Amino acid sequence: MGGDIRVILVGAGRAGLVHGRNLASGVRGARLVGVCEPDDATRESALAELGCEHGFADPMDAVAHDAADALVVASPTFTHAEVAIAALKAGRHVLCEKPLASSLDEAYAIRETARSSDAVFLMGFMRRFDTGFARAAERLEAGDIGEPLLVRSTGRGPGLPPQWAWNVDLSGGLIAEVNAHDLDTVRWLTGQEYRRVYAVGRARKRRDLSERHPGFVDLVTATFEMSGDAIGLVDGACPAGYGYDARVEIYGSEGMLLVGDIRANHTLLVRRDGVVADPVASWRTLFAEAYRAEDQHLAAVVHGIEEPRTTVDDGVAALEAAVATNRSMAAGEPIEFDTVRG
């Protein structure tokens, strides 16, 4: 591959440390050289664990540092636009965690900058690197179930996201923070664009948070009409409590595909006294290999070995779907995507 690309991690939270540990433990063609995190204790802990040389409190210092060839942006959603745009303008390659940004204006600004930059921009949709999901996409491409007519995608998290994510203006809400992967999955597997959505959301488990944060929901369902007449169904919940749940059903004209399993290790114990399944505890466990493959893909794309499998356009499309879903929930009626897109 030639010399390793030098990567700085921006954001040392849960998702950030997944990428950081991958890069520190060995991604061919890449080397983690720094961590940017505003919280001093979190930053020092990450630097010690990951064995990095450079620590930054301000992401602009990380962008400007000579040690940076690429940045993995895993900081809170409302910081993504500033960091990604600055990095791309400085010629730094970017792998950005979902959702792309807090608003469509920010997302479009990232897209414009990415299109004019010589640097690589990859969107962090790790399902595309998961063996099961990738195999389903291959079977669809091969026509094994004919034309995809309906994609039903479930995404439920066991616990609440960080407090800042309860504010829909900062995070995009449940549908953006938790279900961005589902929104990408529907578009990816149907091969069609979003056209219309009708969504319903409720705060059923945490009504107290909806009183403090208007627009907060912990349960959502959305029905999408796609450009090629396929139907997409997304349901999300957080906190689900019982475990991490990511499952997809693709109903086609000639058959059906199922991807994902709530059972850890796909193990189901059946006895006379009952049925027992150990649920998946975390997305970090379920998609561990997918995240590693995603980080490896960053190095391979920068080195010119692979073509990008996720782009800024994928991030924009998922955020447009999240915004349209939120508008439909608020209005109580279907929303046309032509009224959302910029």
Tab-separated table of C-alpha atoms in Angstrom:
chain	number	residue	atom	x	y	z
A	1	MET	CA	0.000	0.000	0.000
A	2	GLY	CA	2.941	2.338	0.392
A	3	GLY	CA	3.313	4.575	3.444
A	4	ASP	CA	0.624	4.528	6.099
A	5	ILE	CA	-1.896	7.354	6.144
A	6	ARG	CA	-1.755	9.181	9.466
A	7	VAL	CA	-5.170	9.396	11.102
A	8	ILE	CA	-6.424	11.633	13.883
A	9	LEU	CA	-9.565	10.619	15.740
A	10	VAL	CA	-11.970	13.480	16.485
A	11	GLY	CA	-14.234	12.484	19.360
A	12	ALA	CA	-13.307	9.820	21.905
A	13	GLY	CA	-16.794	8.686	22.842
A	14	ARG	CA	-18.294	5.249	22.228
A	15	ALA	CA	-18.195	5.306	18.422
A	16	GLY	CA	-14.895	7.134	18.355
A	17	LEU	CA	-13.146	4.539	20.477
A	18	VAL	CA	-14.401	1.751	18.197
A	19	HIS	CA	-12.569	3.402	15.298
A	20	GLY	CA	-9.637	4.384	17.487
A	21	ARG	CA	-9.078	0.849	18.753
A	22	ASN	CA	-9.290	-0.531	15.235
A	23	LEU	CA	-6.742	1.933	13.914
A	24	ALA	CA	-4.456	1.495	16.918
A	25	SER	CA	-4.536	-2.302	16.761
A	26	GLY	CA	-3.772	-2.601	13.100
A	27	VAL	CA	-5.518	-1.366	9.958
A	28	ARG	CA	-3.315	-2.077	6.976
A	29	GLY	CA	-2.127	1.160	5.364
A	30	ALA	CA	-3.220	3.425	8.213
A	31	ARG	CA	-1.836	4.542	11.563
A	32	LEU	CA	-3.572	6.368	14.394
A	33	VAL	CA	-1.379	9.292	15.462
A	34	GLY	CA	-3.668	11.513	17.520
A	35	VAL	CA	-6.886	12.037	19.409
A	36	CYS	CA	-8.950	15.214	19.545
A	37	GLU	CA	-11.363	15.430	22.469
A	38	PRO	CA	-12.382	18.559	24.425
A	39	ASP	CA	-12.771	16.770	27.744
A	40	ASP	CA	-9.315	16.575	29.307
A	41	ALA	CA	-9.813	13.354	31.252
A	42	THR	CA	-11.424	11.538	28.310
A	43	ARG	CA	-8.674	12.706	25.961
A	44	GLU	CA	-5.846	11.625	28.269
A	45	SER	CA	-7.483	8.257	28.858
A	46	ALA	CA	-7.844	7.674	25.121
A	47	LEU	CA	-4.267	8.739	24.408
A	48	ALA	CA	-2.975	6.334	27.031
A	49	GLU	CA	-5.089	3.430	25.826
A	50	LEU	CA	-4.462	3.959	22.123
A	51	GLY	CA	-0.796	4.866	22.395
A	52	CYS	CA	-1.103	8.101	20.429
A	53	GLU	CA	1.476	10.833	20.282
A	54	HIS	CA	-0.682	13.904	19.659
A	55	GLY	CA	-3.595	15.168	21.757
A	56	PHE	CA	-5.871	18.074	20.858
A	57	ALA	CA	-8.738	19.839	22.599
A	58	ASP	CA	-9.723	21.913	19.552
A	59	PRO	CA	-10.518	20.052	16.296
A	60	MET	CA	-9.219	22.976	14.260
A	61	ASP	CA	-5.791	22.343	15.782
A	62	ALA	CA	-6.080	18.703	14.734
A	63	VAL	CA	-7.052	19.693	11.190
A	64	ALA	CA	-4.085	22.067	10.912
A	65	HIS	CA	-1.504	19.701	12.378
A	66	ASP	CA	1.174	18.398	10.026
A	67	ALA	CA	0.678	14.870	11.370
A	68	ALA	CA	-2.830	14.591	9.902
A	69	ASP	CA	-3.500	12.936	6.550
A	70	ALA	CA	-7.047	11.900	7.493
A	71	LEU	CA	-9.613	12.462	10.217
A	72	VAL	CA	-12.236	10.102	11.577
A	73	VAL	CA	-15.028	12.408	12.746
A	74	ALA	CA	-16.912	10.782	15.615
A	75	SER	CA	-17.677	13.885	17.655
A	76	PRO	CA	-21.262	15.010	18.400
A	77	THR	CA	-23.441	15.556	15.339
A	78	PHE	CA	-23.615	19.336	15.721
A	79	THR	CA	-19.812	19.541	15.287
A	80	HIS	CA	-19.591	17.486	12.090
A	81	ALA	CA	-20.022	20.282	9.561
A	82	GLU	CA	-17.343	22.574	10.957
A	83	VAL	CA	-14.805	19.774	11.318
A	84	ALA	CA	-15.496	18.031	8.002
A	85	ILE	CA	-15.498	21.242	5.955
A	86	ALA	CA	-12.263	22.477	7.515
A	87	ALA	CA	-10.604	19.103	6.992
A	88	LEU	CA	-11.650	18.841	3.351
A	89	LYS	CA	-10.489	22.391	2.644
A	90	ALA	CA	-7.132	21.503	4.191
A	91	GLY	CA	-6.854	18.436	1.965
A	92	ARG	CA	-7.448	15.970	4.803
A	93	HIS	CA	-9.398	12.805	4.028
A	94	VAL	CA	-12.529	12.291	6.125
A	95	LEU	CA	-14.514	9.345	7.442
A	96	CYS	CA	-17.579	10.872	9.097
A	97	GLU	CA	-19.871	9.059	11.504
A	98	LYS	CA	-23.631	9.312	11.042
A	99	PRO	CA	-25.710	11.399	10.878
A	100	LEU	CA	-23.904	13.669	8.468
A	101	ALA	CA	-24.917	16.924	10.178
A	102	SER	CA	-27.524	18.597	12.374
A	103	SER	CA	-29.258	20.394	9.509
A	104	LEU	CA	-29.662	20.107	5.762
A	105	ASP	CA	-27.916	23.444	5.237
A	106	GLU	CA	-24.862	22.022	6.993
A	107	ALA	CA	-25.124	18.769	5.027
A	108	TYR	CA	-25.293	20.616	1.710
A	109	ALA	CA	-22.274	22.699	2.700
A	110	ILE	CA	-20.301	19.520	3.436
A	111	ARG	CA	-21.394	18.077	0.097
A	112	GLU	CA	-20.318	21.184	-1.821
A	113	THR	CA	-16.932	21.180	-0.111
A	114	ALA	CA	-16.434	17.442	-0.664
A	115	ARG	CA	-17.199	17.782	-4.371
A	116	SER	CA	-14.633	20.548	-4.789
A	117	SER	CA	-11.928	18.867	-2.680
A	118	ASP	CA	-9.298	16.420	-3.851
A	119	ALA	CA	-9.586	14.650	-0.499
A	120	VAL	CA	-11.676	11.526	0.070
A	121	PHE	CA	-14.944	11.783	1.980
A	122	LEU	CA	-16.558	8.584	3.271
A	123	MET	CA	-19.837	8.323	5.149
A	124	GLY	CA	-19.842	6.025	8.164
A	125	PHE	CA	-22.599	3.549	7.287
A	126	MET	CA	-21.057	0.388	8.702
A	127	ARG	CA	-23.943	-1.897	7.691
A	128	ARG	CA	-22.597	-1.749	4.148
A	129	PHE	CA	-19.473	-3.493	5.445
A	130	ASP	CA	-21.265	-6.157	7.469
A	131	THR	CA	-21.023	-9.644	5.958
A	132	GLY	CA	-24.746	-10.379	6.253
A	133	PHE	CA	-25.935	-7.076	4.849
A	134	ALA	CA	-23.352	-7.147	2.050
A	135	ARG	CA	-24.435	-10.674	1.123
A	136	ALA	CA	-28.070	-9.549	0.971
A	137	ALA	CA	-27.068	-6.726	-1.370
A	138	GLU	CA	-25.209	-9.227	-3.567
A	139	ARG	CA	-28.256	-11.508	-3.740
A	140	LEU	CA	-30.441	-8.571	-4.682
A	141	GLU	CA	-27.987	-7.538	-7.393
A	142	ALA	CA	-28.004	-11.108	-8.705
A	143	GLY	CA	-31.806	-11.068	-8.894
A	144	ASP	CA	-32.226	-13.941	-6.442
A	145	ILE	CA	-35.521	-12.573	-5.115
A	146	GLY	CA	-36.528	-10.656	-8.212
A	147	GLU	CA	-37.467	-7.016	-7.854
A	148	PRO	CA	-37.342	-5.600	-4.299
A	149	LEU	CA	-40.877	-4.545	-3.442
A	150	LEU	CA	-40.596	-3.784	0.264
A	151	VAL	CA	-37.720	-3.229	2.702
A	152	ARG	CA	-38.546	-3.264	6.404
A	153	SER	CA	-35.691	-2.090	8.644
A	154	THR	CA	-35.689	-2.145	12.436
A	155	GLY	CA	-33.208	-0.222	14.568
A	156	ARG	CA	-33.519	-0.166	18.350
A	157	GLY	CA	-30.942	0.849	20.924
A	158	PRO	CA	-30.834	-0.488	24.478
A	159	GLY	CA	-30.216	2.865	26.184
A	160	LEU	CA	-30.593	6.561	25.606
A	161	PRO	CA	-27.974	8.470	23.586
A	162	PRO	CA	-26.020	11.311	25.262
A	163	GLN	CA	-28.040	14.220	26.643
A	164	TRP	CA	-27.220	16.588	23.791
A	165	ALA	CA	-28.930	14.136	21.406
A	166	TRP	CA	-32.245	14.603	23.201
A	167	ASN	CA	-32.360	18.060	21.600
A	168	VAL	CA	-33.749	17.477	18.099
A	169	ASP	CA	-32.201	20.719	16.822
A	170	LEU	CA	-28.725	19.431	17.677
A	171	SER	CA	-29.130	15.786	16.725
A	172	GLY	CA	-32.052	15.324	14.374
A	173	GLY	CA	-33.746	13.195	17.016
A	174	LEU	CA	-34.247	9.448	17.225
A	175	ILE	CA	-34.740	8.972	13.501
A	176	ALA	CA	-31.368	10.591	12.748
A	177	GLU	CA	-29.241	9.463	15.688
A	178	VAL	CA	-30.492	5.879	15.976
A	179	ASN	CA	-32.119	5.113	12.625
A	180	ALA	CA	-29.738	6.762	10.147
A	181	HIS	CA	-28.474	3.275	9.298
A	182	ASP	CA	-32.031	2.098	8.594
A	183	LEU	CA	-32.664	5.076	6.333
A	184	ASP	CA	-29.489	4.292	4.405
A	185	THR	CA	-30.387	0.594	4.270
A	186	VAL	CA	-33.771	1.186	2.624
A	187	ARG	CA	-32.259	3.397	-0.064
A	188	TRP	CA	-29.208	1.141	-0.559
A	189	LEU	CA	-31.073	-2.146	-0.881
A	190	THR	CA	-33.924	-0.859	-3.052
A	191	GLY	CA	-31.566	1.149	-5.263
A	192	GLN	CA	-34.241	3.864	-5.271
A	193	GLU	CA	-34.555	7.408	-3.965
A	194	TYR	CA	-37.002	8.644	-1.356
A	195	ARG	CA	-40.173	10.255	-2.682
A	196	ARG	CA	-42.762	10.512	0.128
A	197	VAL	CA	-43.028	9.660	3.843
A	198	TYR	CA	-45.700	9.336	6.493
A	199	ALA	CA	-44.405	8.948	10.038
A	200	VAL	CA	-45.728	8.647	13.559
A	201	GLY	CA	-43.640	9.169	16.700
A	202	ARG	CA	-44.289	9.032	20.411
A	203	ALA	CA	-42.469	9.531	23.680
A	204	ARG	CA	-43.834	6.458	25.462
A	205	LYS	CA	-41.035	5.471	27.822
A	206	ARG	CA	-39.596	8.936	28.483
A	207	ARG	CA	-42.470	11.388	28.400
A	208	ASP	CA	-40.457	13.540	30.809
A	209	LEU	CA	-37.865	14.189	28.103
A	210	SER	CA	-40.488	15.259	25.574
A	211	GLU	CA	-41.673	17.877	28.066
A	212	ARG	CA	-38.131	19.272	28.332
A	213	HIS	CA	-37.192	18.803	24.674
A	214	PRO	CA	-39.997	19.480	22.158
A	215	GLY	CA	-39.927	16.968	19.331
A	216	PHE	CA	-38.238	14.244	21.390
A	217	VAL	CA	-39.636	10.765	20.697
A	218	ASP	CA	-38.452	7.341	21.819
A	219	LEU	CA	-40.596	5.377	19.367
A	220	VAL	CA	-41.062	6.026	15.646
A	221	THR	CA	-42.469	4.299	12.594
A	222	ALA	CA	-42.133	5.653	9.065
A	223	THR	CA	-43.507	4.449	5.727
A	224	PHE	CA	-41.651	5.596	2.629
A	225	GLU	CA	-42.690	5.597	-1.006
A	226	MET	CA	-39.629	5.149	-3.179
A	227	SER	CA	-38.911	6.453	-6.676
A	228	GLY	CA	-39.284	3.004	-8.273
A	229	ASP	CA	-42.504	2.207	-6.375
A	230	ALA	CA	-40.867	0.099	-3.686
A	231	ILE	CA	-42.081	0.672	-0.119
A	232	GLY	CA	-39.741	1.249	2.804
A	233	LEU	CA	-40.706	0.714	6.425
A	234	VAL	CA	-38.486	1.895	9.289
A	235	ASP	CA	-39.183	1.476	12.982
A	236	GLY	CA	-36.970	2.772	15.733
A	237	ALA	CA	-36.967	2.749	19.509
A	238	CYS	CA	-34.553	3.982	22.155
A	239	PRO	CA	-34.300	3.047	24.961
A	240	ALA	CA	-35.491	-0.421	24.008
A	241	GLY	CA	-34.010	-1.930	27.153
A	242	TYR	CA	-33.811	-5.557	26.037
A	243	GLY	CA	-30.728	-5.164	23.823
A	244	TYR	CA	-29.459	-3.859	20.506
A	245	ASP	CA	-31.704	-4.809	17.608
A	246	ALA	CA	-30.862	-4.383	13.912
A	247	ARG	CA	-32.928	-6.514	11.521
A	248	VAL	CA	-34.026	-6.141	7.909
A	249	GLU	CA	-36.537	-7.984	5.751
A	250	ILE	CA	-36.492	-7.572	1.975
A	251	TYR	CA	-39.628	-8.819	0.239
A	252	GLY	CA	-39.165	-9.308	-3.493
A	253	SER	CA	-41.248	-10.383	-6.441
A	254	GLU	CA	-39.618	-13.850	-6.372
A	255	GLY	CA	-38.706	-14.376	-2.732
A	256	MET	CA	-37.601	-12.866	0.561
A	257	LEU	CA	-34.361	-12.086	2.402
A	258	LEU	CA	-33.844	-11.714	6.139
A	259	VAL	CA	-30.760	-10.030	7.601
A	260	GLY	CA	-29.807	-9.634	11.252
A	261	ASP	CA	-30.710	-11.410	14.450
A	262	ILE	CA	-31.461	-10.131	17.937
A	263	ARG	CA	-29.770	-13.239	19.379
A	264	ALA	CA	-26.125	-12.961	20.330
A	265	ASN	CA	-24.137	-15.440	18.229
A	266	HIS	CA	-27.467	-16.394	16.577
A	267	THR	CA	-27.985	-18.841	19.454
A	268	LEU	CA	-31.453	-19.925	20.592
A	269	LEU	CA	-31.904	-22.323	23.495
A	270	VAL	CA	-35.159	-24.310	23.423
A	271	ARG	CA	-36.148	-26.521	26.386
A	272	ARG	CA	-39.350	-27.915	27.811
A	273	ASP	CA	-39.367	-25.208	30.436
A	274	GLY	CA	-39.004	-22.383	27.958
A	275	VAL	CA	-37.114	-20.653	25.200
A	276	VAL	CA	-34.035	-18.587	26.001
A	277	ALA	CA	-32.052	-16.302	23.735
A	278	ASP	CA	-29.136	-14.115	24.792
A	279	PRO	CA	-29.795	-10.711	23.206
A	280	VAL	CA	-27.097	-8.671	21.509
A	281	ALA	CA	-25.971	-6.150	24.103
A	282	SER	CA	-24.380	-3.502	21.879
A	283	TRP	CA	-23.887	-2.354	18.322
A	284	ARG	CA	-20.173	-2.376	19.114
A	285	THR	CA	-20.386	-6.157	19.493
A	286	LEU	CA	-22.750	-6.904	16.620
A	287	PHE	CA	-20.899	-4.782	14.056
A	288	ALA	CA	-17.334	-5.092	15.349
A	289	GLU	CA	-16.026	-6.626	12.132
A	290	ALA	CA	-18.031	-4.215	10.001
A	291	TYR	CA	-16.408	-1.236	11.709
A	292	ARG	CA	-12.985	-2.766	11.200
A	293	ALA	CA	-13.763	-3.320	7.505
A	294	GLU	CA	-14.985	0.270	7.247
A	295	ASP	CA	-11.742	1.616	8.700
A	296	GLN	CA	-9.760	-0.645	6.380
A	297	HIS	CA	-11.802	0.709	3.477
A	298	LEU	CA	-10.741	4.265	4.348
A	299	ALA	CA	-7.085	3.291	3.977
A	300	ALA	CA	-7.742	1.353	0.769
A	301	VAL	CA	-9.624	4.246	-0.850
A	302	VAL	CA	-6.977	6.799	0.079
A	303	HIS	CA	-4.304	4.499	-1.352
A	304	GLY	CA	-6.285	4.143	-4.593
A	305	ILE	CA	-6.944	0.420	-4.139
A	306	GLU	CA	-10.736	0.604	-3.770
A	307	GLU	CA	-13.502	2.897	-4.961
A	308	PRO	CA	-15.605	4.567	-2.247
A	309	ARG	CA	-18.535	2.436	-1.113
A	310	THR	CA	-20.178	5.287	0.794
A	311	THR	CA	-20.235	8.936	-0.244
A	312	VAL	CA	-21.388	12.312	0.966
A	313	ASP	CA	-24.493	11.861	-1.204
A	314	ASP	CA	-25.459	8.833	0.895
A	315	GLY	CA	-25.148	10.922	4.039
A	316	VAL	CA	-27.216	13.737	2.545
A	317	ALA	CA	-29.964	11.341	1.401
A	318	ALA	CA	-30.262	9.769	4.856
A	319	LEU	CA	-30.443	13.169	6.531
A	320	GLU	CA	-33.098	14.351	4.070
A	321	ALA	CA	-35.100	11.264	5.015
A	322	ALA	CA	-34.680	12.027	8.719
A	323	VAL	CA	-35.770	15.648	8.273
A	324	ALA	CA	-38.798	14.625	6.209
A	325	THR	CA	-39.716	12.036	8.846
A	326	ASN	CA	-39.534	14.634	11.623
A	327	ARG	CA	-41.681	17.030	9.609
A	328	SER	CA	-44.258	14.312	8.968
A	329	MET	CA	-44.419	13.445	12.680
A	330	ALA	CA	-44.892	17.107	13.575
A	331	ALA	CA	-47.512	17.765	10.891
A	332	GLY	CA	-49.367	14.470	11.237
A	333	GLU	CA	-49.482	14.063	7.480
A	334	PRO	CA	-47.365	12.754	4.580
A	335	ILE	CA	-44.427	14.845	3.408
A	336	GLU	CA	-43.173	15.011	-0.178
A	337	PHE	CA	-39.395	14.928	-0.470
A	338	ASP	CA	-39.438	17.627	-3.139
A	339	THR	CA	-40.383	20.042	-0.344
A	340	VAL	CA	-37.364	18.967	1.721
A	341	ARG	CA	-34.504	18.671	-0.748
A	342	GLY	CA	-32.250	21.619	-1.477
